[in-house]
Tab-separated table of C-alpha atoms in Angstrom:
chain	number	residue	atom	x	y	z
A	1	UNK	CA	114.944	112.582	101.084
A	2	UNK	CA	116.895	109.483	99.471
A	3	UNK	CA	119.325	107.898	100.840
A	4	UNK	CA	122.571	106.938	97.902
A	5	UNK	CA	122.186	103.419	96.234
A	6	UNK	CA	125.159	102.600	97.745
A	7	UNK	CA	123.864	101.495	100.991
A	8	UNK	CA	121.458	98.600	99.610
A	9	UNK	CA	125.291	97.637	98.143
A	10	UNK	CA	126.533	98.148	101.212
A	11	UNK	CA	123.987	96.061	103.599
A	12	UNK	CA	123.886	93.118	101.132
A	13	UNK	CA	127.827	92.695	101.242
A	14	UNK	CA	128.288	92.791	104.855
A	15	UNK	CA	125.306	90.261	104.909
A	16	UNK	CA	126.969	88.517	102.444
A	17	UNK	CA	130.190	88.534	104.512
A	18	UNK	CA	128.452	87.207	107.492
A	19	UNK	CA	128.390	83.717	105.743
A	20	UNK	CA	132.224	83.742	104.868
A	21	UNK	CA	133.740	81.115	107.355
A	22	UNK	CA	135.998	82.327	110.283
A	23	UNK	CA	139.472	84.057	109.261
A	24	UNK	CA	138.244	83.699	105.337
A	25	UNK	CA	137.742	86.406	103.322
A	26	UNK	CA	136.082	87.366	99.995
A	27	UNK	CA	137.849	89.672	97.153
A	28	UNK	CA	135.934	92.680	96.299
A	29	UNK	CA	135.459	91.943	92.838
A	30	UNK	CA	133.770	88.218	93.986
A	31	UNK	CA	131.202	90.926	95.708
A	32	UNK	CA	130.439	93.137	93.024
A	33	UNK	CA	129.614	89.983	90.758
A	34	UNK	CA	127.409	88.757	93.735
A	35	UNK	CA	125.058	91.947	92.766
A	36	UNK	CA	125.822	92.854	89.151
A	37	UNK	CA	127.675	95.510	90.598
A	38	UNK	CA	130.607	97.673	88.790
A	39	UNK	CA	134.071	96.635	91.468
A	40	UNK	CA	135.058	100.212	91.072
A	41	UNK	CA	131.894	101.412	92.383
A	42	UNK	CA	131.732	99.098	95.127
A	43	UNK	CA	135.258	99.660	96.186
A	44	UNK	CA	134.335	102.809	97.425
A	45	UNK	CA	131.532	101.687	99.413
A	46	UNK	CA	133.681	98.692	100.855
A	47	UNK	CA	136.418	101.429	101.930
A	48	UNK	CA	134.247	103.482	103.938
A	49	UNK	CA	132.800	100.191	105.569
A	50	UNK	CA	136.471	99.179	106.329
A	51	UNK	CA	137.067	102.845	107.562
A	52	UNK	CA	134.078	102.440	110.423
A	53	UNK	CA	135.361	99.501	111.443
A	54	UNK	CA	132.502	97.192	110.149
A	55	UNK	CA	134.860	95.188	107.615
A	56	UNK	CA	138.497	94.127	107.795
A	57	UNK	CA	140.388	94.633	104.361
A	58	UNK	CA	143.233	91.663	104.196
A	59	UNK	CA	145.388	93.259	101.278
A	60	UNK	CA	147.619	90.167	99.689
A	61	UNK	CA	146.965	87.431	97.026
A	62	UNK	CA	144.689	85.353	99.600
A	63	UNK	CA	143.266	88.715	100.549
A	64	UNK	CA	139.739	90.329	100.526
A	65	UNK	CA	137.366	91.538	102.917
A	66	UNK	CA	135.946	90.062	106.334
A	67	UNK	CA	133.367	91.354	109.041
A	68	UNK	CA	135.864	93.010	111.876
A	69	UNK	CA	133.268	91.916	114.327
A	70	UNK	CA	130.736	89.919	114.859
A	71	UNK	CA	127.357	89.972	113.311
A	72	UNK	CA	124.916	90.713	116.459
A	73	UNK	CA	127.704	93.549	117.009
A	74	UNK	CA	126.475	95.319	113.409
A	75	UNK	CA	123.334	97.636	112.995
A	76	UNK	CA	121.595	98.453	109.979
A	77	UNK	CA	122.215	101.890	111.436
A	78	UNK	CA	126.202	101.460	111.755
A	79	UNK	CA	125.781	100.389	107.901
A	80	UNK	CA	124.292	103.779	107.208
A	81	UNK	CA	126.086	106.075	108.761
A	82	UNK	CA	128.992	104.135	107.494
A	83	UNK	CA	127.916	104.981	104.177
A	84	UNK	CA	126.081	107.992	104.348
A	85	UNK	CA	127.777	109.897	106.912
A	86	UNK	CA	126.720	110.890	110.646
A	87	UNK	CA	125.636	114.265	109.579
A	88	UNK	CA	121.231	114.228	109.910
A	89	UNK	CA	119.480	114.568	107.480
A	90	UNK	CA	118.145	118.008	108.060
A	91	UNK	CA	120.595	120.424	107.706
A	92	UNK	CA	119.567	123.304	110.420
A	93	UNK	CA	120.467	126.766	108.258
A	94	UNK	CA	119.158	128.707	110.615
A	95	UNK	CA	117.563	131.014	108.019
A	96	UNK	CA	115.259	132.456	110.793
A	97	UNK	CA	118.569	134.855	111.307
A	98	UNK	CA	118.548	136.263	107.872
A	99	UNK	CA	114.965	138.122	107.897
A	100	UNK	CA	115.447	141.998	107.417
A	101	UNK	CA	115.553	142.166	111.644
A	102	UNK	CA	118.671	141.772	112.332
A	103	UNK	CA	119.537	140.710	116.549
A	104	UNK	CA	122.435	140.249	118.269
A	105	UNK	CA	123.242	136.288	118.507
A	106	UNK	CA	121.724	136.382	122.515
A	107	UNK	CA	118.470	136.179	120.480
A	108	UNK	CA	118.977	132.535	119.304
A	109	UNK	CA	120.697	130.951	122.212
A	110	UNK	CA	117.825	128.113	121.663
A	111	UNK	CA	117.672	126.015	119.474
A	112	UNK	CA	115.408	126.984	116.616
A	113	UNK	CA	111.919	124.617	117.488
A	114	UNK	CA	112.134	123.305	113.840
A	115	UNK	CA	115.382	121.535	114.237
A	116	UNK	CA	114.330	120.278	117.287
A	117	UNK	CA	111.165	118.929	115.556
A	118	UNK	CA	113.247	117.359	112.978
A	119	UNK	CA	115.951	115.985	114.953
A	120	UNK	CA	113.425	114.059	117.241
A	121	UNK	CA	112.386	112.363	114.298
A	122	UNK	CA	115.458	111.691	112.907
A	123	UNK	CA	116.292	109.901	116.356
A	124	UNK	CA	113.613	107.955	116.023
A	125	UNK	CA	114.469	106.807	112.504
A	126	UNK	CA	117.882	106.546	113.760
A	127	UNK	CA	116.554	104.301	116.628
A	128	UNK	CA	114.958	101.764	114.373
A	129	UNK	CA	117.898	101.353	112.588
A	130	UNK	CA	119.999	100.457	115.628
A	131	UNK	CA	117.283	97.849	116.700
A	132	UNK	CA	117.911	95.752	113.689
A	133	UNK	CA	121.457	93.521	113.847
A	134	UNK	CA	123.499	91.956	110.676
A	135	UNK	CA	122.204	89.091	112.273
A	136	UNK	CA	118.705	89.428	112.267
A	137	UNK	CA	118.590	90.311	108.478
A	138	UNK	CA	120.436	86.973	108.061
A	139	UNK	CA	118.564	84.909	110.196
A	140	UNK	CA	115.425	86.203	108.512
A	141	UNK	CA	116.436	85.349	105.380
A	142	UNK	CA	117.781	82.182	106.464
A	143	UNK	CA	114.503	81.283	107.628
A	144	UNK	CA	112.143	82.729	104.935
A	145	UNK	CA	114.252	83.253	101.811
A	146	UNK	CA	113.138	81.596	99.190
A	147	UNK	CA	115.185	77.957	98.867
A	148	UNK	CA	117.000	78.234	95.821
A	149	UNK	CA	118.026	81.955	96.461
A	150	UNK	CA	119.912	80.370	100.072
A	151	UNK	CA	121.391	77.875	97.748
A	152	UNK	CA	122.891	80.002	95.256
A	153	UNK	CA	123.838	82.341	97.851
A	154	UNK	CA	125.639	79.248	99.818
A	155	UNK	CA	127.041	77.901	96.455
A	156	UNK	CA	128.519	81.592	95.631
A	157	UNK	CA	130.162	82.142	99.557
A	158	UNK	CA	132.085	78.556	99.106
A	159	UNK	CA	133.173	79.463	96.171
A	160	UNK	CA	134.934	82.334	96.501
A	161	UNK	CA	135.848	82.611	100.336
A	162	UNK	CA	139.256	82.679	100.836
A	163	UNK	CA	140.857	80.754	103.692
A	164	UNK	CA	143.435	82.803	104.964
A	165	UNK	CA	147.027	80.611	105.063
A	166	UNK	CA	148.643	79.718	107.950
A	167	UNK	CA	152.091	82.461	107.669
A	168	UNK	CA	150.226	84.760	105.179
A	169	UNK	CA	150.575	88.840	106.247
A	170	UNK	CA	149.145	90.277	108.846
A	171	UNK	CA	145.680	92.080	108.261
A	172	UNK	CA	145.989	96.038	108.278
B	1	UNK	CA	121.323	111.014	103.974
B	2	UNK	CA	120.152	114.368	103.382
B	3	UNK	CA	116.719	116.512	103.341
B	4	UNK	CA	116.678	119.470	100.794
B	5	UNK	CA	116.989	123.108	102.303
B	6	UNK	CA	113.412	123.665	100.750
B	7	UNK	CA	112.380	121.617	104.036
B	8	UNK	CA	113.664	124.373	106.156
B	9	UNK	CA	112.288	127.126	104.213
B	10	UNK	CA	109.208	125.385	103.678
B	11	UNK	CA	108.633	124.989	107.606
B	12	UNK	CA	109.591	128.670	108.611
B	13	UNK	CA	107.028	129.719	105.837
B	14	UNK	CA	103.785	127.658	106.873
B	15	UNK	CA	104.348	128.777	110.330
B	16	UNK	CA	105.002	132.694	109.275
B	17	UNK	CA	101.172	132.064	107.555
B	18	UNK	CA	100.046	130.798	110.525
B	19	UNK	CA	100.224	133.975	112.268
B	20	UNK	CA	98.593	135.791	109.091
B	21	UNK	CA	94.778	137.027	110.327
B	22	UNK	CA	91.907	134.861	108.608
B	23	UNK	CA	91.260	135.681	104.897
B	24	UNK	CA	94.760	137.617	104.498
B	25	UNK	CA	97.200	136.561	102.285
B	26	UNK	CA	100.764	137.298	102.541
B	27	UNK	CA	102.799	137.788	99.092
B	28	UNK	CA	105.314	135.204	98.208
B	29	UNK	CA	108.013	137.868	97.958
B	30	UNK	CA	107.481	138.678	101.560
B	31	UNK	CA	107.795	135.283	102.626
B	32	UNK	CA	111.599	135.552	100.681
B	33	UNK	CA	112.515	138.775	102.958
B	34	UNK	CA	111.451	137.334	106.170
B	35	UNK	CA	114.046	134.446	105.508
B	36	UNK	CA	116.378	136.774	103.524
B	37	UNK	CA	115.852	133.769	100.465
B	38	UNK	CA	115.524	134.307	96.636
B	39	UNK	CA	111.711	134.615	95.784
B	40	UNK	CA	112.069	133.030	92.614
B	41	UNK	CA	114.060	129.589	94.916
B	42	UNK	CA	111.234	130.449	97.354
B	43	UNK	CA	108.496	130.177	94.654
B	44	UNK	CA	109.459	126.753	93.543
B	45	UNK	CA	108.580	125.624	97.497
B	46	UNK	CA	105.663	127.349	97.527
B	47	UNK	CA	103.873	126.128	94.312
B	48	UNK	CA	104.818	122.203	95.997
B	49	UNK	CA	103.231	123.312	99.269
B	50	UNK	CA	100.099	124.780	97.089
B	51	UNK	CA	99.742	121.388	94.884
B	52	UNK	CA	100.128	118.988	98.577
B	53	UNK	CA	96.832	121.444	99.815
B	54	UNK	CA	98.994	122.908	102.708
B	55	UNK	CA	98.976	126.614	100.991
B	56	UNK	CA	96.459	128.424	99.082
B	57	UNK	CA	97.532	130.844	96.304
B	58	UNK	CA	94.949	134.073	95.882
B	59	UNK	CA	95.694	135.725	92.930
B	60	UNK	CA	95.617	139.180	92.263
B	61	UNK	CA	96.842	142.612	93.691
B	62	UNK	CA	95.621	141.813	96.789
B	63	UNK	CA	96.644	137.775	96.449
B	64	UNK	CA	99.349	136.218	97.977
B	65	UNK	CA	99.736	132.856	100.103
B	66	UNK	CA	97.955	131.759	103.421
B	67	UNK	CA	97.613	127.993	104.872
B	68	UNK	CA	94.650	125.949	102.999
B	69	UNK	CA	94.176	124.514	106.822
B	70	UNK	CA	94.434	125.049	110.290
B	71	UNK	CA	97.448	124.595	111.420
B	72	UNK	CA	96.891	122.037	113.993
B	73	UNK	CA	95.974	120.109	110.795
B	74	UNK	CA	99.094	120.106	109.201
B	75	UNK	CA	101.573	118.222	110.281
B	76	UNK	CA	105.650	118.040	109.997
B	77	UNK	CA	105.346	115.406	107.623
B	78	UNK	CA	102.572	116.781	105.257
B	79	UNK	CA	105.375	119.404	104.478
B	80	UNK	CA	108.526	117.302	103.961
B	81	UNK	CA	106.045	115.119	101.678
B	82	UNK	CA	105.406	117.972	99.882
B	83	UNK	CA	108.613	119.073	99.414
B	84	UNK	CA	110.644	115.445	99.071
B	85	UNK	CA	108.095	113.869	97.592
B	86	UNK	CA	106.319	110.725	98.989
B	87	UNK	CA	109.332	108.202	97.966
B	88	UNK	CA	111.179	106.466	100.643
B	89	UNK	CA	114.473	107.561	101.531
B	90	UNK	CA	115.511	103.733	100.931
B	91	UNK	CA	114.562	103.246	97.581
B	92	UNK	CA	115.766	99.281	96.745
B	93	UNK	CA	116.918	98.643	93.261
B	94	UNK	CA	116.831	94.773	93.712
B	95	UNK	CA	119.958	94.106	93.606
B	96	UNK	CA	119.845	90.715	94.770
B	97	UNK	CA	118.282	89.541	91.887
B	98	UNK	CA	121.721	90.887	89.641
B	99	UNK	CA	124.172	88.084	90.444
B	100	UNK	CA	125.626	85.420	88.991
B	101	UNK	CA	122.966	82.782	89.451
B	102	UNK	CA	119.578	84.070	87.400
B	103	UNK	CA	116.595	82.457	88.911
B	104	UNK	CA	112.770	83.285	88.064
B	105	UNK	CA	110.424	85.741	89.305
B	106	UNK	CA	109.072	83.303	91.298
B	107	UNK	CA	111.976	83.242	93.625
B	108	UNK	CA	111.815	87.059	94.548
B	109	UNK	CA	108.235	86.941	95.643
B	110	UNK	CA	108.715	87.962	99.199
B	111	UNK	CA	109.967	91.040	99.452
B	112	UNK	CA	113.985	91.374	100.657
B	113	UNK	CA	114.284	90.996	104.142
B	114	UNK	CA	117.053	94.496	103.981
B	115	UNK	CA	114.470	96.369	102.216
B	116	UNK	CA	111.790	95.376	104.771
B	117	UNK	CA	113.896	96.662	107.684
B	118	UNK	CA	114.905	99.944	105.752
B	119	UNK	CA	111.242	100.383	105.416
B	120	UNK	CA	110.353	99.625	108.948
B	121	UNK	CA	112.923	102.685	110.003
B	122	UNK	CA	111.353	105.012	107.638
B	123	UNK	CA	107.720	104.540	109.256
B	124	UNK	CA	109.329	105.120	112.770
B	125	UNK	CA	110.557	108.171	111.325
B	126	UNK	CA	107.383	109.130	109.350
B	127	UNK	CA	105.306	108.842	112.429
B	128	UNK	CA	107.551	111.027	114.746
B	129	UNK	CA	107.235	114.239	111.733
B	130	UNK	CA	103.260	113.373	111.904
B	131	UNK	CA	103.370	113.718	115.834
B	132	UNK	CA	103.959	117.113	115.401
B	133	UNK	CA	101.724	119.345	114.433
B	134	UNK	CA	102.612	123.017	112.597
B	135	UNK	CA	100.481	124.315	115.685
B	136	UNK	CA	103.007	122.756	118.206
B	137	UNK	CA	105.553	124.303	116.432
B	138	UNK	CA	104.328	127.911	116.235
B	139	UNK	CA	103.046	127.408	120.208
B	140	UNK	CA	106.862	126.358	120.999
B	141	UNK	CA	107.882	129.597	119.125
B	142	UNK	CA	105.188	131.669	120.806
B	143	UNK	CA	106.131	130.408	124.636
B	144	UNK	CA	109.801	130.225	124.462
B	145	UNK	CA	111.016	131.793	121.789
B	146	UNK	CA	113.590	134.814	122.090
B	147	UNK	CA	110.842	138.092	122.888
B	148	UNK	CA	112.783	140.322	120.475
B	149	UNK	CA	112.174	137.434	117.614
B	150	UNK	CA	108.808	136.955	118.775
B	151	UNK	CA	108.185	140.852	118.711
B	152	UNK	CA	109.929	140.793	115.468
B	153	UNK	CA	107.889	138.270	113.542
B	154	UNK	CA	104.933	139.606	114.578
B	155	UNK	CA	105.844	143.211	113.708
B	156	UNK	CA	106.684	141.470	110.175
B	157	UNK	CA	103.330	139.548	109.866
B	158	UNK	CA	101.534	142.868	110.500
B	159	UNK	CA	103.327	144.744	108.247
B	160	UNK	CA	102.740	142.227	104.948
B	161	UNK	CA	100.060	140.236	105.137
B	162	UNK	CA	97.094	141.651	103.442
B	163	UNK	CA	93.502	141.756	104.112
B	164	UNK	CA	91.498	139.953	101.435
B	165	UNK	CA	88.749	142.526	100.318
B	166	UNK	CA	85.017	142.451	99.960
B	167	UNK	CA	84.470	141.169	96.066
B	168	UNK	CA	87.888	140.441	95.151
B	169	UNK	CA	88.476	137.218	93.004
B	170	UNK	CA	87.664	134.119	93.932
B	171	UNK	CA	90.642	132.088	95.217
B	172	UNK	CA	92.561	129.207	92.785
């Protein structure tokens, strides 16, 4: 089981995002540099996190990306579906049809007990997920990060936020 | 997020041995039919079930597979260990430490507050698969399963599992 490496990417920009002031936004490319990351490759991730409704994508010169909601209102979850999809992780084939008996369908009207096995677990992976906010992961590092990482990190945010200008277009 | 179909094979199989009498063996290629799977993609699973100590593999014309334990001491998660391999799903690649700003070592000592959580999930997860046992499982199948499958599997287990005789090799 792995999950793709683009949800560490994906957690540490909307954390990063988090710190941008209100109505300012941050350019993609200012993101990928945050994490040595490639802006092509992270423009993909940052699509999919606009298209679950987790960031905001302000197109125009002053653009970039924002949270669309508030940071208590984001899972770690939310991130990883977001990214990985909502499908679980075990993929029931029921392969306990395909043996040389063949029945009729009426024979596997329940559930097959191994998914069910699995898919309890995966709600309880999926329930840990949900327990931890955008804002807890921010407020922990807040409080223990090391102090010259939360001053680089500060440094970085002010410099390239974006304040969005008064008249500027309106944010798809 | 996504567990390989060797999971689901892998399950169906260690509970199929369960059902094999004490000191049979059932062949690998039997296994394949029951699940209407390739033996040769079945063998693969097998051989990483057989190396974790869930399986034992007898060899010779009377060899086959059959569980190394009893099967209320294998759990869910001793097989999707074997199979996935003991890695967590959220593997962090430290990306933090890739930006702009290149501090020491020093500064990374604690470990990153996003990996932390991601790990925190995975145990919730990991302890739900070790809840459940491969006995819990097969006594699920046995009490409410479908009675044509039930007859079915049993007719099956009869029909290819294979007594181990008096003075035939040692087992590997």
């Amino acid at each position: 089981m792995k999950l793709g490496e683009g949800v560490e990417a994906a957690i540490h920009c909307v954390a990063t995002l988090s710190s941008v002031e209100a109505n300012s936004t941050m350019p993609g490319a200012a993101l990928a540099e945050a994490f040595g990351l490639s802006p092509s490759y992270l423009l993909k991730h940052l699509n999919m996190l606009s298209a679950a409704g987790i960031l905001e994508s302000v197109p125009g010169p002053s653009g970039g990306y924002r949270l669309a909601k508030a940071a208590d209102s984001i899972t770690l979850l939310d991130v990883v579906l977001a990214i990985e999809g909502r499908q679980p992780a075990f993929r029931c084939g029921e392969i306990r049809r395909n043996g040389p008996v063949k029945l009729d369908g009426s024979a596997y009207v329940k559930p097959c007990g191994i998914n069910a096995a699995m898919l309890k677990a995966e709600r309880a992976y999926r329930a840990a997920l949900a327990e931890t906010r955008l804002s807890d992961i921010v407020a922990t590092f807040n409080r223990e990060g090391d102090p010259r990482s939360l001053a680089a990190s500060c440094a970085f945010v002010e410099r390239h936020q974006r304040p969005r200008k008064p008249g500027s277009p309106k944010q798809i």
